[in-house]
PDB file of C-alpha atoms in Angstrom:
ATOM      1  CA  MET A   1       0.000   0.000   0.000  1.00 63.00           C
ATOM      2  CA  ALA A   2       1.347   3.380  -0.973  1.00 78.00           C
ATOM      3  CA  ARG A   3       1.937   6.094   1.501  1.00 83.00           C
ATOM      4  CA  PRO A   4      -0.970   8.329   0.338  1.00 80.00           C
ATOM      5  CA  GLU A   5      -3.330   5.369   0.615  1.00 86.00           C
ATOM      6  CA  VAL A   6      -2.084   4.635   4.110  1.00 83.00           C
ATOM      7  CA  LEU A   7      -2.605   8.285   5.116  1.00 87.00           C
ATOM      8  CA  ASN A   8      -6.091   8.267   3.570  1.00 88.00           C
ATOM      9  CA  SER A   9      -6.832   5.018   5.357  1.00 89.00           C
ATOM     10  CA  ILE A  10      -5.630   6.470   8.663  1.00 89.00           C
ATOM     11  CA  LYS A  11      -7.652   9.642   8.125  1.00 90.00           C
ATOM     12  CA  GLN A  12     -10.722   7.566   7.286  1.00 92.00           C
ATOM     13  CA  ALA A  13     -10.160   5.445  10.395  1.00 89.00           C
ATOM     14  CA  GLU A  14      -9.879   8.626  12.469  1.00 91.00           C
ATOM     15  CA  ARG A  15     -13.129   9.969  10.950  1.00 93.00           C
ATOM     16  CA  ASP A  16     -14.802   6.631  11.610  1.00 89.00           C
ATOM     17  CA  ALA A  17     -13.470   6.659  15.172  1.00 92.00           C
ATOM     18  CA  ASP A  18     -14.668  10.261  15.675  1.00 91.00           C
ATOM     19  CA  GLU A  19     -18.072   9.275  14.340  1.00 94.00           C
ATOM     20  CA  ILE A  20     -18.209   6.214  16.616  1.00 94.00           C
ATOM     21  CA  ILE A  21     -17.154   8.345  19.593  1.00 95.00           C
ATOM     22  CA  ALA A  22     -19.768  10.999  18.742  1.00 93.00           C
ATOM     23  CA  GLU A  23     -22.459   8.343  18.418  1.00 94.00           C
ATOM     24  CA  ALA A  24     -21.348   6.750  21.704  1.00 94.00           C
ATOM     25  CA  GLU A  25     -21.382  10.117  23.469  1.00 94.00           C
ATOM     26  CA  SER A  26     -24.802  10.889  22.031  1.00 94.00           C
ATOM     27  CA  ASP A  27     -26.067   7.460  23.045  1.00 94.00           C
ATOM     28  CA  ALA A  28     -24.582   7.903  26.535  1.00 95.00           C
ATOM     29  CA  ASP A  29     -26.211  11.326  26.891  1.00 95.00           C
ATOM     30  CA  GLU A  30     -29.538   9.901  25.731  1.00 96.00           C
ATOM     31  CA  ARG A  31     -29.303   6.976  28.145  1.00 97.00           C
ATOM     32  CA  LEU A  32     -28.324   9.288  30.978  1.00 96.00           C
ATOM     33  CA  ALA A  33     -31.305  11.543  30.246  1.00 97.00           C
ATOM     34  CA  GLU A  34     -33.603   8.499  30.179  1.00 97.00           C
ATOM     35  CA  ALA A  35     -32.115   7.232  33.447  1.00 97.00           C
ATOM     36  CA  ARG A  36     -32.624  10.616  35.096  1.00 97.00           C
ATOM     37  CA  GLU A  37     -36.208  10.753  33.842  1.00 97.00           C
ATOM     38  CA  ARG A  38     -36.886   7.261  35.149  1.00 97.00           C
ATOM     39  CA  ALA A  39     -35.259   8.154  38.482  1.00 97.00           C
ATOM     40  CA  ASP A  40     -37.541  11.190  38.712  1.00 97.00           C
ATOM     41  CA  GLU A  41     -40.558   8.973  37.997  1.00 97.00           C
ATOM     42  CA  ILE A  42     -39.480   6.448  40.643  1.00 97.00           C
ATOM     43  CA  ARG A  43     -38.898   9.247  43.160  1.00 97.00           C
ATOM     44  CA  ALA A  44     -42.340  10.734  42.439  1.00 97.00           C
ATOM     45  CA  GLU A  45     -43.982   7.313  42.795  1.00 97.00           C
ATOM     46  CA  ALA A  46     -42.144   6.720  46.077  1.00 97.00           C
ATOM     47  CA  GLU A  47     -43.168  10.131  47.406  1.00 97.00           C
ATOM     48  CA  GLU A  48     -46.776   9.470  46.436  1.00 97.00           C
ATOM     49  CA  ALA A  49     -46.704   6.059  48.106  1.00 97.00           C
ATOM     50  CA  ALA A  50     -45.118   7.541  51.239  1.00 97.00           C
ATOM     51  CA  GLU A  51     -47.742  10.298  51.360  1.00 97.00           C
ATOM     52  CA  SER A  52     -50.513   7.747  50.967  1.00 97.00           C
ATOM     53  CA  GLU A  53     -49.021   5.580  53.723  1.00 97.00           C
ATOM     54  CA  ALA A  54     -48.695   8.606  55.994  1.00 97.00           C
ATOM     55  CA  GLN A  55     -52.340   9.540  55.376  1.00 97.00           C
ATOM     56  CA  GLU A  56     -53.454   5.983  56.151  1.00 97.00           C
ATOM     57  CA  ARG A  57     -51.430   5.929  59.379  1.00 97.00           C
ATOM     58  CA  LEU A  58     -52.763   9.325  60.377  1.00 97.00           C
ATOM     59  CA  GLU A  59     -56.352   8.222  59.778  1.00 97.00           C
ATOM     60  CA  SER A  60     -55.743   5.022  61.727  1.00 97.00           C
ATOM     61  CA  ALA A  61     -54.246   6.996  64.619  1.00 97.00           C
ATOM     62  CA  ARG A  62     -57.219   9.369  64.600  1.00 97.00           C
ATOM     63  CA  GLU A  63     -59.618   6.425  64.751  1.00 97.00           C
ATOM     64  CA  GLU A  64     -57.695   4.898  67.667  1.00 97.00           C
ATOM     65  CA  ILE A  65     -57.683   8.225  69.486  1.00 98.00           C
ATOM     66  CA  GLU A  66     -61.425   8.622  68.963  1.00 97.00           C
ATOM     67  CA  GLU A  67     -62.055   5.088  70.256  1.00 97.00           C
ATOM     68  CA  ARG A  68     -59.894   5.739  73.323  1.00 97.00           C
ATOM     69  CA  ARG A  69     -61.631   9.081  73.884  1.00 97.00           C
ATOM     70  CA  GLU A  70     -65.027   7.386  73.848  1.00 97.00           C
ATOM     71  CA  GLU A  71     -63.779   4.740  76.302  1.00 97.00           C
ATOM     72  CA  ILE A  72     -62.530   7.436  78.669  1.00 97.00           C
ATOM     73  CA  LEU A  73     -65.775   9.405  78.390  1.00 97.00           C
ATOM     74  CA  GLU A  74     -67.852   6.291  79.029  1.00 96.00           C
ATOM     75  CA  SER A  75     -65.721   5.413  82.045  1.00 96.00           C
ATOM     76  CA  GLY A  76     -66.151   8.976  83.337  1.00 95.00           C
ATOM     77  CA  ARG A  77     -69.925   8.771  82.850  1.00 96.00           C
ATOM     78  CA  ALA A  78     -70.056   5.472  84.729  1.00 96.00           C
ATOM     79  CA  ASP A  79     -67.995   6.923  87.591  1.00 94.00           C
ATOM     80  CA  ARG A  80     -70.231  10.000  87.700  1.00 95.00           C
ATOM     81  CA  ASP A  81     -73.374   7.858  87.781  1.00 94.00           C
ATOM     82  CA  GLU A  82     -71.950   5.769  90.630  1.00 94.00           C
ATOM     83  CA  LEU A  83     -71.044   8.888  92.613  1.00 93.00           C
ATOM     84  CA  GLU A  84     -74.532  10.283  92.065  1.00 92.00           C
ATOM     85  CA  ARG A  85     -76.083   7.005  93.283  1.00 90.00           C
ATOM     86  CA  GLU A  86     -73.878   7.005  96.358  1.00 89.00           C
ATOM     87  CA  ALA A  87     -74.729  10.657  97.053  1.00 87.00           C
ATOM     88  CA  ARG A  88     -78.473   9.970  96.733  1.00 85.00           C
ATOM     89  CA  ASP A  89     -78.123   7.016  99.107  1.00 82.00           C
ATOM     90  CA  ARG A  90     -76.327   9.230 101.603  1.00 87.00           C
ATOM     91  CA  VAL A  91     -78.890  12.048 101.435  1.00 86.00           C
ATOM     92  CA  ASP A  92     -81.488  10.016 103.324  1.00 83.00           C
ATOM     93  CA  SER A  93     -78.916   9.029 105.956  1.00 86.00           C
ATOM     94  CA  ALA A  94     -77.717  12.616 106.265  1.00 85.00           C
ATOM     95  CA  VAL A  95     -81.278  13.911 106.659  1.00 86.00           C
ATOM     96  CA  ASP A  96     -82.057  11.254 109.265  1.00 86.00           C
ATOM     97  CA  TYR A  97     -78.859  12.120 111.165  1.00 89.00           C
ATOM     98  CA  ALA A  98     -79.610  15.852 111.022  1.00 88.00           C
ATOM     99  CA  VAL A  99     -83.195  15.294 112.267  1.00 88.00           C
ATOM    100  CA  GLU A 100     -81.928  13.089 115.118  1.00 91.00           C
ATOM    101  CA  ARG A 101     -79.363  15.681 116.181  1.00 91.00           C
ATOM    102  CA  PHE A 102     -81.989  18.432 115.977  1.00 88.00           C
ATOM    103  CA  GLU A 103     -84.448  16.411 118.046  1.00 89.00           C
ATOM    104  CA  GLU A 104     -81.724  15.650 120.614  1.00 89.00           C
ATOM    105  CA  ALA A 105     -80.836  19.334 120.840  1.00 86.00           C
ATOM    106  CA  VAL A 106     -84.497  20.328 121.214  1.00 86.00           C
ATOM    107  CA  ASN A 107     -85.061  17.641 123.868  1.00 87.00           C
ATOM    108  CA  GLN A 108     -81.947  18.691 125.746  1.00 90.00           C
ATOM    109  CA  GLN A 109     -82.998  22.347 125.718  1.00 89.00           C
ATOM    110  CA  ALA A 110     -86.489  21.349 126.864  1.00 82.00           C
ATOM    111  CA  GLU A 111     -85.011  19.310 129.744  1.00 84.00           C
ATOM    112  CA  GLU A 112     -82.732  22.183 130.710  1.00 82.00           C
ATOM    113  CA  ALA A 113     -85.722  24.551 130.657  1.00 79.00           C
ATOM    114  CA  VAL A 114     -87.714  22.174 132.876  1.00 78.00           C
ATOM    115  CA  ASP A 115     -84.761  21.744 135.245  1.00 77.00           C
ATOM    116  CA  ALA A 116     -84.290  25.516 135.370  1.00 79.00           C
ATOM    117  CA  GLN A 117     -87.951  25.990 136.406  1.00 82.00           C
ATOM    118  CA  ALA A 118     -87.789  23.423 139.101  1.00 67.00           C
TER     119      ALA A 118
END
C-alpha cells in the first residue's frame, strides 16, 4: 500500500473513530437523560406512596384516638353515675342524722328549761 493510501486510510479510520465516539457520546447522553427521567418517575412514585401511607397511618391513629376518647368518656360517665347514686343514698342518711341531732338538741334544751324551772 502506498503512503498516500495509508494516510487516507488512517484519516478515514480517524473519521470513523470520531463518528463512533460521537455516536457513543450521544447514546450515553440519551441513556443518561432516560435514566434521570426514570429516576424522577421512581422518586415521584415513592413520594406518592409515602404520602398515601402517611395519610393511612394518620387516619388510623385518629380512629384509635377517637375510640380511646369514647372509652374514657364512658368510664367517666359510669364513675359520675356511681357517685350520684352514692350521694343519693347518703342524702337520706344525712337527713335522718340531722333530724336526730336536731331532736336531741331540742329535747336537751327542753329538759334544761324544765330543770331551770324546778
